[in-house]
């Protein structure tokens, strides 16, 4: 079975269980935290180390998340570790978040700029996207100096590139295609 199928099956089972228990929002928050935690080198190392038994990993994970996670999230993590599939935890969390967003009609948007965007501008952009798509939006931003100026806005599978770098590329392409007459 390939990796994505395993992650999707665990995530789908968790989603259905959380939905039945009306804990979707709590588990969503847990999966957000799990995603961030899985990016930490020490946590990754703890999950990957072959000398630790699954029972020891379960104790460690319990010590980390017990006070903060819902019982259903902890049970799923323990089951995954018990089945020696802890490498799939990031994928499970990602897939659960996708199911949740689809269920709630939440769109994902990313804004890339050359300089950091202040909070009031982010709120205005959030409002505009929310109004344009008539749905909730999760907006994140990042800084990339290669943009030079302007912005690149990605909303799910659509990208609006109003960057200076893109304008320069278009201009260069246009100049290279222009015939020079004497």
C-alpha angles and dihedrals in degrees: 000000000000124000098252093052091053092049093046093050094051091044092049092049091049091047093051092046093047090047092052090050092044091238099121095121093048093048091046089057090048091052090050089055092044090053091053093044093050088060091062113101095221092052092048090049092050091052094046101042106113096204093066114088118226090249090056091048090050090053092049093047089047090053090051101044107019096099095043109035130074117249092248092056092048091048091053092048091048091049092050091050092045089054089049093242099119090127086072096058095099090050092047091051092047093049092047090053089050091052090048094049091048091050093049095040093241118162123209119226131179126194119200119191137165092239131033114273118229120241097251091055090048090052091051092048089048091052092048093051092044091052095044094050097031092225142090115283134205104207123190129174136206137182122237119172091203088073086070092194140343119040148271114223118192119190110183104300098349124088128196109196111193094154126135088231091059092047090052091050091051091048092049091049091049092049092049091052094049116102114228112221125197 
